Coordinates of C-alpha atoms and ligand atoms in Angstrom, one line a residue:
Chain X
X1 CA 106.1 -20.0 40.4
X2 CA 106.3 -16.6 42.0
X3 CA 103.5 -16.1 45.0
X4 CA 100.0 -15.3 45.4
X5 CA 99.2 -12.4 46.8
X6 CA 96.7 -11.1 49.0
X7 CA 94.7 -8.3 50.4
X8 CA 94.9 -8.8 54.4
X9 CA 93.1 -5.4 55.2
X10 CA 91.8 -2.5 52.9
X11 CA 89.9 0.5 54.1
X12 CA 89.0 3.9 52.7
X13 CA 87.3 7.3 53.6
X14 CA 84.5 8.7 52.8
X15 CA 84.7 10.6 49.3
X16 CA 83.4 14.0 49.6
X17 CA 84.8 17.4 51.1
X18 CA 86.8 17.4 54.2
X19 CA 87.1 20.5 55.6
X20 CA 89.1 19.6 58.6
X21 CA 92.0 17.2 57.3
X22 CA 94.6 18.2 55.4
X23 CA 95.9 14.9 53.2
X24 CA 98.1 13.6 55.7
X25 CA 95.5 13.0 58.2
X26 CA 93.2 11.2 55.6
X27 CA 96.3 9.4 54.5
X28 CA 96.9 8.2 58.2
X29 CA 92.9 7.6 58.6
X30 CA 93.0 5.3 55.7
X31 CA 96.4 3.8 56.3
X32 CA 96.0 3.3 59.8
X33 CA 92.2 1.8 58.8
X34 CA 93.5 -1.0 56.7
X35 CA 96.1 -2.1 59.1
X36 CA 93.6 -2.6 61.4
X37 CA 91.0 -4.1 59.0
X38 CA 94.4 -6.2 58.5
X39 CA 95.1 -7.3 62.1
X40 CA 98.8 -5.4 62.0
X41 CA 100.8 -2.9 62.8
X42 CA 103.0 -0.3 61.4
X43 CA 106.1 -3.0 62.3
X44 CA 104.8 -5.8 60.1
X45 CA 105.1 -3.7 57.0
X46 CA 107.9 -4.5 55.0
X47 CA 107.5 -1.9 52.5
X48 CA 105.4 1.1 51.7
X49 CA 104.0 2.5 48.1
X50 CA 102.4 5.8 48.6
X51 CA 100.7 8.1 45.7
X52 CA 99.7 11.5 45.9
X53 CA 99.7 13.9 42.8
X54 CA 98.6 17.5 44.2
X55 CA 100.7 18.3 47.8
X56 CA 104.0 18.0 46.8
X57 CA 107.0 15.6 47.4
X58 CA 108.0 13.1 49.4
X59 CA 104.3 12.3 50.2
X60 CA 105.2 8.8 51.6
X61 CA 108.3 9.7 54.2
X62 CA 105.8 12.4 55.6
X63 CA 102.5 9.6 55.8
X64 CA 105.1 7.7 58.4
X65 CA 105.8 10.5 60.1
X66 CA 102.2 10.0 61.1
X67 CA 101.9 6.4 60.9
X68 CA 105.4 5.0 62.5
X69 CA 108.4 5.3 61.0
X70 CA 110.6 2.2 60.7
X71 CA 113.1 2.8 58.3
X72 CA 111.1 0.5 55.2
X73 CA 111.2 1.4 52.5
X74 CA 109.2 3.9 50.8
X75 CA 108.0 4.5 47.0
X76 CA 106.3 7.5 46.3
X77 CA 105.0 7.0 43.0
X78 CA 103.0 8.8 40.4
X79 CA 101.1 7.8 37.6
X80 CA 98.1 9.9 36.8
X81 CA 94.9 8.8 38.1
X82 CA 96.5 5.1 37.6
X83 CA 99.1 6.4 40.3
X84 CA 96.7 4.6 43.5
X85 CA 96.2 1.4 41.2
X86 CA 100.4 1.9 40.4
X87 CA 100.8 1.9 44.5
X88 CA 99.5 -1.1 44.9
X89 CA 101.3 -3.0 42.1
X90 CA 104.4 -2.2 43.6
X91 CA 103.7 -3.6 46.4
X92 CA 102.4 -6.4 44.8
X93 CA 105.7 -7.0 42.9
X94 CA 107.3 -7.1 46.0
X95 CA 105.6 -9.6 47.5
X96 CA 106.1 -11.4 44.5
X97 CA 109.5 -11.3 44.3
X98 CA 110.3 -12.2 47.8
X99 CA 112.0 -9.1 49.5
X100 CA 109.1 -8.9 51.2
X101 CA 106.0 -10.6 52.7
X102 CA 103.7 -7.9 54.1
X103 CA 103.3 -4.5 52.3
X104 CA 100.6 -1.0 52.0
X105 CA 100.0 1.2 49.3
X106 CA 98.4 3.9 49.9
X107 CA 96.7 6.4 47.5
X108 CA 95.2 10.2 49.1
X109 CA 94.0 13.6 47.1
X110 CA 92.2 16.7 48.5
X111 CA 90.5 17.9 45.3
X112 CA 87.7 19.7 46.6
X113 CA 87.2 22.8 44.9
X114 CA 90.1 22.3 42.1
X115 CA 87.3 23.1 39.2
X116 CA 88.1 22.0 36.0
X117 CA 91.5 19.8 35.5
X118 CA 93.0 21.5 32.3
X119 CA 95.9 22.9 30.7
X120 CA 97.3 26.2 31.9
X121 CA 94.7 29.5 31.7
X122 CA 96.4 31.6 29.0
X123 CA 99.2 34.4 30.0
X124 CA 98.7 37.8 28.9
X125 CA 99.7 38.2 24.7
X126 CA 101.7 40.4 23.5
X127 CA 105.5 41.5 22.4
X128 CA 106.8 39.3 19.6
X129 CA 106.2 36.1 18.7
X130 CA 108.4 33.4 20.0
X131 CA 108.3 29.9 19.0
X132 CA 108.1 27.2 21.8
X133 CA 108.2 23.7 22.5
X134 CA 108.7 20.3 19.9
X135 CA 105.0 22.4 17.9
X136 CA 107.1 25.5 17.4
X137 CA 104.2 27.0 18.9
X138 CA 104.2 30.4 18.6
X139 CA 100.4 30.9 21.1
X140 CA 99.0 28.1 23.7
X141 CA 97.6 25.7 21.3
X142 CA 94.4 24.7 23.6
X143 CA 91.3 26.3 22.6
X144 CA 93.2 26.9 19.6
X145 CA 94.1 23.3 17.6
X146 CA 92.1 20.9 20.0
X147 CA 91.3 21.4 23.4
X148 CA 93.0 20.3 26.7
X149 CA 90.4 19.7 28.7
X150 CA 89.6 16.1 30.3
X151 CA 85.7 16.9 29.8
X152 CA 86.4 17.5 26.2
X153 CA 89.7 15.0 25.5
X154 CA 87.2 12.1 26.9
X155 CA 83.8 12.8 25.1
X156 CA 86.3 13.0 22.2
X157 CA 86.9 9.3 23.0
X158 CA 83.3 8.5 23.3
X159 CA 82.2 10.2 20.2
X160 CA 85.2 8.2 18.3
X161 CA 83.3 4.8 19.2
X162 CA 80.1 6.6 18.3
X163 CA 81.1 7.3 15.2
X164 CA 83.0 3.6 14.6
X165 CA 80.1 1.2 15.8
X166 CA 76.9 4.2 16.0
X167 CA 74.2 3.7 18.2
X168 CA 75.6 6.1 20.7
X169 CA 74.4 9.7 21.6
X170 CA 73.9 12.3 24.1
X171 CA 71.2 10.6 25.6
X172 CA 73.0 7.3 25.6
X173 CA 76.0 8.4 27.4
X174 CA 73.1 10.2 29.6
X175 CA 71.4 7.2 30.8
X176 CA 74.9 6.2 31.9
X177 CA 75.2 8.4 34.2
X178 CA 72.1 8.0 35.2
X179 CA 72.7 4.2 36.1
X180 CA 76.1 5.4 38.1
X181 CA 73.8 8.1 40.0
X182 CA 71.1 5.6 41.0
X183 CA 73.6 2.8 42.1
X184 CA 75.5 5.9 44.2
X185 CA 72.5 6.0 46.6
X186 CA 73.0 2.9 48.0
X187 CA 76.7 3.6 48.9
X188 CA 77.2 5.6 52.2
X189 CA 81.3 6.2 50.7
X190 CA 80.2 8.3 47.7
X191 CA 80.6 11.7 48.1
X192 CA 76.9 11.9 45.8
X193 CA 74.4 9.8 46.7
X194 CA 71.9 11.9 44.9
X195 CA 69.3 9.9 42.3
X196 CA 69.4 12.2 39.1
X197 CA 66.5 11.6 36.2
X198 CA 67.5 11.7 32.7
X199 CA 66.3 15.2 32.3
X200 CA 67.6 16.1 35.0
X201 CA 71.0 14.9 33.6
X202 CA 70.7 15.9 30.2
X203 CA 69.6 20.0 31.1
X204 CA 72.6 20.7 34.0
X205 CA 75.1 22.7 32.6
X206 CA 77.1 21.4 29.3
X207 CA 80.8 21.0 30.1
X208 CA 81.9 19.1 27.0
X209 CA 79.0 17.7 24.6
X210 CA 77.9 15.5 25.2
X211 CA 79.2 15.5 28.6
X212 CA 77.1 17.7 31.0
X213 CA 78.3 18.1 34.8
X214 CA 77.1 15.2 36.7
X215 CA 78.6 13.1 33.5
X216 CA 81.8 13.9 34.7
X217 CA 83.5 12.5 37.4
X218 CA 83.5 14.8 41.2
X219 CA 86.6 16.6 42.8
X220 CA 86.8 15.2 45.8
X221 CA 88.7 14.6 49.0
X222 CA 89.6 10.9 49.9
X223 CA 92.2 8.2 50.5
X224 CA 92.6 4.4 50.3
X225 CA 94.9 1.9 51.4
X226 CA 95.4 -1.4 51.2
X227 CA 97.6 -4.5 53.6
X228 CA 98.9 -7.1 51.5
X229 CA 100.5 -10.2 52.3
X230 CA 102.1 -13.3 50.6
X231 CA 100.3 -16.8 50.9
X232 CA 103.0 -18.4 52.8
X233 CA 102.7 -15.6 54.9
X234 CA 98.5 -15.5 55.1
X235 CA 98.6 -19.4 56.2
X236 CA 100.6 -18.5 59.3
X237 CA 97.7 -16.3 59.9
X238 CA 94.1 -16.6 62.3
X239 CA 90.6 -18.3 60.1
X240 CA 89.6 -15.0 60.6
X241 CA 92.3 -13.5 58.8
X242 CA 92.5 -16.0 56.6
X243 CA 88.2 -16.4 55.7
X244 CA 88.2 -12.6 55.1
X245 CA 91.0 -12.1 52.7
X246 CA 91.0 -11.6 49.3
X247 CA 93.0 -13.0 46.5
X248 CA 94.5 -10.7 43.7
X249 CA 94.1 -12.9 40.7
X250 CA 95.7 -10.6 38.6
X251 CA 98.0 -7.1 39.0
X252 CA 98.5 -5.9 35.3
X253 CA 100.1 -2.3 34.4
X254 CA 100.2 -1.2 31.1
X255 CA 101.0 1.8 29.1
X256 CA 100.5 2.9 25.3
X257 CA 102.0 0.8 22.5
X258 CA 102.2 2.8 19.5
X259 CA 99.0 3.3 17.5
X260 CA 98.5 6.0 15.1
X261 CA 95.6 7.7 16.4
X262 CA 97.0 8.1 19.5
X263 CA 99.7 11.0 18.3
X264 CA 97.0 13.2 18.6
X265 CA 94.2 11.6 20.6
X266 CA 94.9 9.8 23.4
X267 CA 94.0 5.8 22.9
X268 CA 92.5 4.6 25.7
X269 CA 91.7 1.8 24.3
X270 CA 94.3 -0.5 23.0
X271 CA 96.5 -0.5 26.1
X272 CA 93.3 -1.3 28.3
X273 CA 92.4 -4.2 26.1
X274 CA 95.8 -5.5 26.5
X275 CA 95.5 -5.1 30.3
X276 CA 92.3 -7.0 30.1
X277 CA 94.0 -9.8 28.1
X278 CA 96.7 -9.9 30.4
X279 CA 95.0 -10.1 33.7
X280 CA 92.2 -12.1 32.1
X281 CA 95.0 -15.0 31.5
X282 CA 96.6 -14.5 34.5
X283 CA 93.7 -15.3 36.9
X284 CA 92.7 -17.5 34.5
X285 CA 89.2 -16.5 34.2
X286 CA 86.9 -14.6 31.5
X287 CA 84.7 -11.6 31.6
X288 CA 81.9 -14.2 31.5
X289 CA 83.1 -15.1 35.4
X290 CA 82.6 -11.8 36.7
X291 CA 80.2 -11.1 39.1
X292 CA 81.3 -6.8 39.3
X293 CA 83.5 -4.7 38.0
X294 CA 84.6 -1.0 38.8
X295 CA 85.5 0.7 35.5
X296 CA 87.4 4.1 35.1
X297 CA 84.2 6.3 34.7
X298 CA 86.2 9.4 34.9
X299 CA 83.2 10.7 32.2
X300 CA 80.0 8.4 30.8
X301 CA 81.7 8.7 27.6
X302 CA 84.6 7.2 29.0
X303 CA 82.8 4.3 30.2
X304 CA 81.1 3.3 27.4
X305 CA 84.3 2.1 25.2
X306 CA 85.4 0.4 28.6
X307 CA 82.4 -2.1 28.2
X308 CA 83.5 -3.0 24.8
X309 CA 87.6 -2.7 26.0
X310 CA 87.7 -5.1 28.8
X311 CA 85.8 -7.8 26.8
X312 CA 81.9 -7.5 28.4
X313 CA 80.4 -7.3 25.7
X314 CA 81.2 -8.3 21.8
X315 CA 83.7 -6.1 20.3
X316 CA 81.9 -3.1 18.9
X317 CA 78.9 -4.1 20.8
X318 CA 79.1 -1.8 23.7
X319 CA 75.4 0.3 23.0
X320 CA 73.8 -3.1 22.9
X321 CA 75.6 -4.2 26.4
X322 CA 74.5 -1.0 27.9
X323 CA 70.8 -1.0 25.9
X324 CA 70.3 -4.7 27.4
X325 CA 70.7 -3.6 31.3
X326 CA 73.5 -6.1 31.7
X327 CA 75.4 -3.5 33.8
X328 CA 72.9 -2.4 36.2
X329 CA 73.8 -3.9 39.7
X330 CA 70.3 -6.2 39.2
X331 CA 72.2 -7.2 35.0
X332 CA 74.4 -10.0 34.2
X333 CA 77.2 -8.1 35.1
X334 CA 77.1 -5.2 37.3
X335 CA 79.4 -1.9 36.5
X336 CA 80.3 0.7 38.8
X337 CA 77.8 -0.8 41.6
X338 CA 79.7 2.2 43.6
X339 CA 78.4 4.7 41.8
X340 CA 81.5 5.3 39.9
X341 CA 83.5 8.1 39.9
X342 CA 81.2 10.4 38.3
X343 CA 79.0 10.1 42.0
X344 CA 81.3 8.2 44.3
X345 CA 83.5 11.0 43.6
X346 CA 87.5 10.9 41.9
X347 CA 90.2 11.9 44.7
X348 CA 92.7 10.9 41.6
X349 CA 95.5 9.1 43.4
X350 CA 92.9 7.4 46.0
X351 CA 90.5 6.2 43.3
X352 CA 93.1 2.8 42.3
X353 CA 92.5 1.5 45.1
X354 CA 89.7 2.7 46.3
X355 CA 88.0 0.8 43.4
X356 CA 89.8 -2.4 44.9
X357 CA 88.3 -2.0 47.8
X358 CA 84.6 -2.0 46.8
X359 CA 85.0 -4.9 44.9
X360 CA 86.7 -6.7 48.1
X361 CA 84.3 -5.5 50.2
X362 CA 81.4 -7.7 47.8
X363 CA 83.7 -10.4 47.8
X364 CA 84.1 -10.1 51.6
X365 CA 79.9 -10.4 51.7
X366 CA 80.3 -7.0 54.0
X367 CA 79.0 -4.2 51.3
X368 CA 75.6 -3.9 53.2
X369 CA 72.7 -2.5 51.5
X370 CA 74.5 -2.6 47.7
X371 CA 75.8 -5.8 48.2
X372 CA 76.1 -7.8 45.5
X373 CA 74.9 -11.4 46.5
X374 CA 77.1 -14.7 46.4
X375 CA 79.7 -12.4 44.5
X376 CA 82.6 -14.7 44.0
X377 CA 85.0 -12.7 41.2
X378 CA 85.3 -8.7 40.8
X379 CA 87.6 -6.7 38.1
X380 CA 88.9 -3.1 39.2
X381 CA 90.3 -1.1 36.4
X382 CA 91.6 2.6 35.9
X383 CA 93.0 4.8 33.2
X384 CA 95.6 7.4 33.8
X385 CA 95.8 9.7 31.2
X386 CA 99.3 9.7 29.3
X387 CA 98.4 6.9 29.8
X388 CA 98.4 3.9 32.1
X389 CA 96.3 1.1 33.0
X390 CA 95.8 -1.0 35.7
X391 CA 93.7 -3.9 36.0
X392 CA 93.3 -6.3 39.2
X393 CA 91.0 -9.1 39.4
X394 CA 90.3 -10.1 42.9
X395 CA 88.5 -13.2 44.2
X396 CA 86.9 -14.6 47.2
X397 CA 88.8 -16.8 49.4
X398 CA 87.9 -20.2 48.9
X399 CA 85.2 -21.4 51.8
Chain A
X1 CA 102.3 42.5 6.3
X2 CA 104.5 39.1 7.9
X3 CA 103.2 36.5 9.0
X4 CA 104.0 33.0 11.2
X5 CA 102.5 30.2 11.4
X6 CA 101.1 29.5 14.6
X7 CA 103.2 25.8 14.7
X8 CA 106.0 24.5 12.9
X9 CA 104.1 21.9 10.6
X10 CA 101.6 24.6 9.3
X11 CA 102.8 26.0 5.8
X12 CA 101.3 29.5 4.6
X13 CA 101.7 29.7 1.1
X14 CA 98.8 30.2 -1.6
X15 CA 97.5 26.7 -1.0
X16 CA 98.0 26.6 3.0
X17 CA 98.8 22.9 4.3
X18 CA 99.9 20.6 7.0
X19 CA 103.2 18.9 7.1
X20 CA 104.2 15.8 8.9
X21 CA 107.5 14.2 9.9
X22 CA 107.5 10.6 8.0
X23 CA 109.4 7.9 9.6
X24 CA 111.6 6.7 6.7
X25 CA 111.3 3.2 8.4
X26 CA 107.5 2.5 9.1
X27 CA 105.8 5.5 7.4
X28 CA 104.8 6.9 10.9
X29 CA 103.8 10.3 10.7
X30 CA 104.3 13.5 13.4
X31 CA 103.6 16.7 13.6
X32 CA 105.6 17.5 16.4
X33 CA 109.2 17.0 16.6
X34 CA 110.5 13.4 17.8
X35 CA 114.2 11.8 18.4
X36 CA 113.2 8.7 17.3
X37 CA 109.9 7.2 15.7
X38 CA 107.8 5.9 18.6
X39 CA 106.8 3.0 15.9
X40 CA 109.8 1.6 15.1
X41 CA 112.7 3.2 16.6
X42 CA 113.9 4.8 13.2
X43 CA 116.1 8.0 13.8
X44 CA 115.2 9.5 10.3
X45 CA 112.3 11.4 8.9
X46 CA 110.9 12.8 5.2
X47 CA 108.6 15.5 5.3
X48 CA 105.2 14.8 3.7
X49 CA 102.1 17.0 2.4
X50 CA 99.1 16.1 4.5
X51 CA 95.6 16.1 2.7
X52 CA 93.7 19.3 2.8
X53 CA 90.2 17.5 2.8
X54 CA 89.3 15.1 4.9
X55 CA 86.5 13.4 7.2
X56 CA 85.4 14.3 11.0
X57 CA 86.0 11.3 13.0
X58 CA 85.0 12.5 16.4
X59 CA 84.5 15.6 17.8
X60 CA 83.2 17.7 20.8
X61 CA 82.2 21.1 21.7
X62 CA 83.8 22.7 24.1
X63 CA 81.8 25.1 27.0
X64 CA 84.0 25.0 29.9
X65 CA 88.2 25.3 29.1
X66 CA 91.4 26.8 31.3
X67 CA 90.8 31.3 32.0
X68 CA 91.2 33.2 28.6
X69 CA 90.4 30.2 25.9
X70 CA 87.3 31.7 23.7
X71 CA 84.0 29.5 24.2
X72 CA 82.5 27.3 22.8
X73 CA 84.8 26.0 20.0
X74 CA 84.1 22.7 18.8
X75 CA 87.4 20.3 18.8
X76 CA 88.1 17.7 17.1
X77 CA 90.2 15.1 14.8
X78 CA 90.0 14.8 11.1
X79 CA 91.3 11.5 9.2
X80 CA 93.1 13.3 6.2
X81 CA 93.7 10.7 3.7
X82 CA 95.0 8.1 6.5
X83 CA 96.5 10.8 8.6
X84 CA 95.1 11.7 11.8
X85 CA 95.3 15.7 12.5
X86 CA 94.1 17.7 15.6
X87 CA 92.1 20.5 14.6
X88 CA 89.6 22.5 15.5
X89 CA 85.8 22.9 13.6
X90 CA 85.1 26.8 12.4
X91 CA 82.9 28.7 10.3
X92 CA 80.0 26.8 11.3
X93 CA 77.6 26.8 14.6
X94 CA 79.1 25.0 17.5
X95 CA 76.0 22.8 17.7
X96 CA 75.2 19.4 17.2
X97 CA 72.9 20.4 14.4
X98 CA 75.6 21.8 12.2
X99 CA 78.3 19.8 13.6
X100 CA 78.0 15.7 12.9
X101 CA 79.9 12.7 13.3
X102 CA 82.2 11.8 9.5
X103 CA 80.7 15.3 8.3
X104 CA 83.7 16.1 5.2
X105 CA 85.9 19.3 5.8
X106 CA 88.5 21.6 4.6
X107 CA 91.4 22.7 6.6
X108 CA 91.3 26.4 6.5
X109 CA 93.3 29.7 8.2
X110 CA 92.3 31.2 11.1
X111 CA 93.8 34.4 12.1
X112 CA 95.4 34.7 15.8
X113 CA 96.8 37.4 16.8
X114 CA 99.3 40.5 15.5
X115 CA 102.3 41.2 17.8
X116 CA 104.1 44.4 18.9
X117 CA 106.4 44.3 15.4
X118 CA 103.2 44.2 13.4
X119 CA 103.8 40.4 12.5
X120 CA 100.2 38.7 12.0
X121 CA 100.3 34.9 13.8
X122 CA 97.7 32.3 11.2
X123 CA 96.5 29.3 12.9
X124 CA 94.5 26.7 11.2
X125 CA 91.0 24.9 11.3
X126 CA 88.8 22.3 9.4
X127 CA 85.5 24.1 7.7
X128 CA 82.7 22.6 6.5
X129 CA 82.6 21.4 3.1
X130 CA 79.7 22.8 1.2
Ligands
ZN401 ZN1 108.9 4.3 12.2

């Protein structure tokens, strides 16, 4: 039986637009956070997973230049916006496998300002035709067969349920956003915390019907990191330590198995049901058990098939789930009690385990004003286009 | 005048039509070119006619895309006989009134461009059927 493994300190920064710090210092300010949340330092860490998609190479040998450099070794890794929940699974397998008994992951994007994240803006036409690529295309193909666009490749997605199960429209996907937007107010990390009424929602400026902008999720500046150790390892440790970590019930990464549909639509659905299953047996517990969950909201359409994907509600029953409040933070079981990305704000590579750490702050009993009472079992799941999926299912040390 | 088509697995002639690459082992179909067949590992494909006509299983309409791509279009996937295709939703409003959820349509040509040589590029789209 391979080890537990646990998160000894986890810390983020705020979401929202820093100015002043380019991604290594919020790298460091998160990194440097969590070991301290952790009660180590840079020469306890046996290993270090770092992800960051936009600034270039080599992300993680230039974090320790910042952090301490010790000779571990280093993963930079990349996996979409599963590349901060990726981060931490390697660390995770390493623990597991017993190279090592105390590793970070870290995850850090400066987004502000990107716009919209699309294929490439078309090059002036003209000459002769040429075909290109495995289409033979002779012309970019977005705009032309399809479109490109995450606004418009997700509400795709949601419309595909809509039209499977009905029951869903633009003012269903609406009121999910308005949930997100109301929970963001009580979270002092988002980089929104602004309370938006339906109408208000449903007139800002269409992006992708029937996805208008605050229904999509906000480029942002941000990083996360996370400490984790091995239970042999956290025994050895202070009650403190001990009464404040948190247990990762289950680390599952997944990616697409072959499904028809999916050759020209992405599926994000079958290999995050799978996940679910996965990490669902390994923690051994059910949706049922859950008392939060932070789902990959990248748009509302997005996390409407989620509901129905990681198993809270009956399969095809997602409008119902949603219609019956059950994921408000005061419902059965409370989604996106952050505000989700679409107000807490999407620094991509950050968000895996920045999601990780609001749940293990409930767990912890320390999320203040939006804290979810007596919460005992949290699931943190994201979606990288391509795809990947990671699912963690964290619970509260035992009293 | 020539013309191209604007990808490999559109075929211009008097009855225009898509063409997939069919796994010989599983039936898996393509549209763009693969070593193997992501299903079942099978190095060898037929090519297949893919139904004309077809029904709109999901859609969305397009306001914001990358600098130079024409809005709004409406994009979208069409289930043609069992075969999903990528397509986009023309000759029509790009509203929600005139646009719907399973609405039937009718791949179509849509013209792209003409070149320095005076050779016309023909895309394709999925109209409405009356
Ligand atoms: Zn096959």
């Amino acid at each position: 039986m391979a080890e537990n493994v646990w998160i000894l300190g986890i810390s983020m920064t705020r979401f929202g637009k820093h100015r002043d710090k380019d991604t290594l210092d919020l790298g460091s300010e998160a990194a440097i956070g969590a070991m301290r949340d952790a009660g180590v330092g840079i020469g306890d860490i046996g290993v270090l997973a770092a992800g960051n998609l936009i600034g270039g190479n080599g992300f993680g040998q230039l974090l320790q230049k910042q952090i301490g450099q010790t000779g571990i070794p280093v993963y930079n890794v990349a996996n979409a916006c599963a590349t901060g929940a990726t981060a931490l699974r390697v660390v995770v397998m390493a623990i597991k496998s017993g190279e090592v008994d105390t590793g970070m992951a870290v995850g850090v994007e400066k987004l502000s300002g990107a716009g919209l994240l699309t294929g490439n803006a078309r090059r002036e036409e003209g000459g002769h035709w040429v075909r290109d690529g495995r289409y033979g295309a002779v012309a970019p193909l977005d705009g032309r067969i399809g479109t490109e666009t995450m606004p418009g490749v997700f509400a795709q997605i949601g419309m595909e349920y809509a039209h499977r199960y009905g029951g869903a429209d633009f003012e269903l996907f609406a009121r999910i956003s308005e949930k997100n937007h109301a929970h963001s107010t009580l979270n002092p990390m988002a980089a929104y915390q602004k309370r938006l009424t339906l109408d208000e929602i449903m007139n800002d400026v269409m992006i992708a019907y029937p996805n208008t902008r605050p229904m999509c999720s906000a480029n942002c500046d941000g990083a996360a990191a996370a400490v984790l150790v091995s239970e042999t390892k956290l025994r050895t440790l202070s009650l403190e330590q001990q009464r404040r970590a948190v247990k990762i019930s289950a680390s599952v990464l997944t990616s697409d198995p072959w499904t028809d549909g999916c050759q020209v639509l992405p599926d994000i659905n079958t290999l995050t049901r799978r996940a679910a299953a996965t990490a669902y047996e390994q923690a051994g517990v059910g949706p049922g058990d859950l008392d939060l969950v932070e789902l990959h909201d990248c748009f509302a359409t997005a996390e409407l098939v989620h509901y129905d994907n990681l198993g809270l509600c009956e399969p095809g029953g997602a409008v119902d789930f949603f219609r019956s409040g059950a994921p408000w933070r005061d419902g059965s079981t409370p989604v996106n009690v952050s505000g989700g990305l679409q107000s807490k704000g999407h620094p991509v590579s950050a968000t895996g385990i920045a999601n990780v750490w609001e749940v293990a702050t409930h767990l912890r009993g320390e999320a203040g004003d939006r804290q979810i009472e007596g919460a005992r079992v949290g699931l943190a799941h994201v979606i990288g286009l391509g795809s990947a999926c990671g699912v963690h299912v964290l619970e509260k040390a035992a009293a | 005048m020539q013309r191209v088509p604007l990808v490999d697995y559109l075929v211009l002639d008097d009855e225009p039509h898509l063409v997939a690459a069919e796994c010989t082992g599983c039936g898996a179909r393509y549209f763009d070119r693969r070593s193997a067949c992501a299903s079942c590992g099978e190095l060898d494909f037929r090519s297949a006619d893919v139904p004309t006509e077809g029904e709109l299983t999901t859609f969305t309409i397009v306001q914001f895309a990358a600098e130079g791509v024409e809005v709004p279009f409406v994009a979208g996937v069409v289930d043609c006989g069992g075969t999903s295709v990528k397509g986009n939703v023309v000759n029509t409003p790009p509203d929600p009134e005139h646009v719907t959820l399973g609405m039937r349509v009718r791949l179509t040509t849509v013209p792209v461009g003409t070149d320095a040589a005076g050779t016309e590029a023909v895309g394709y789209g999925f109209e409405p059927v009356p």
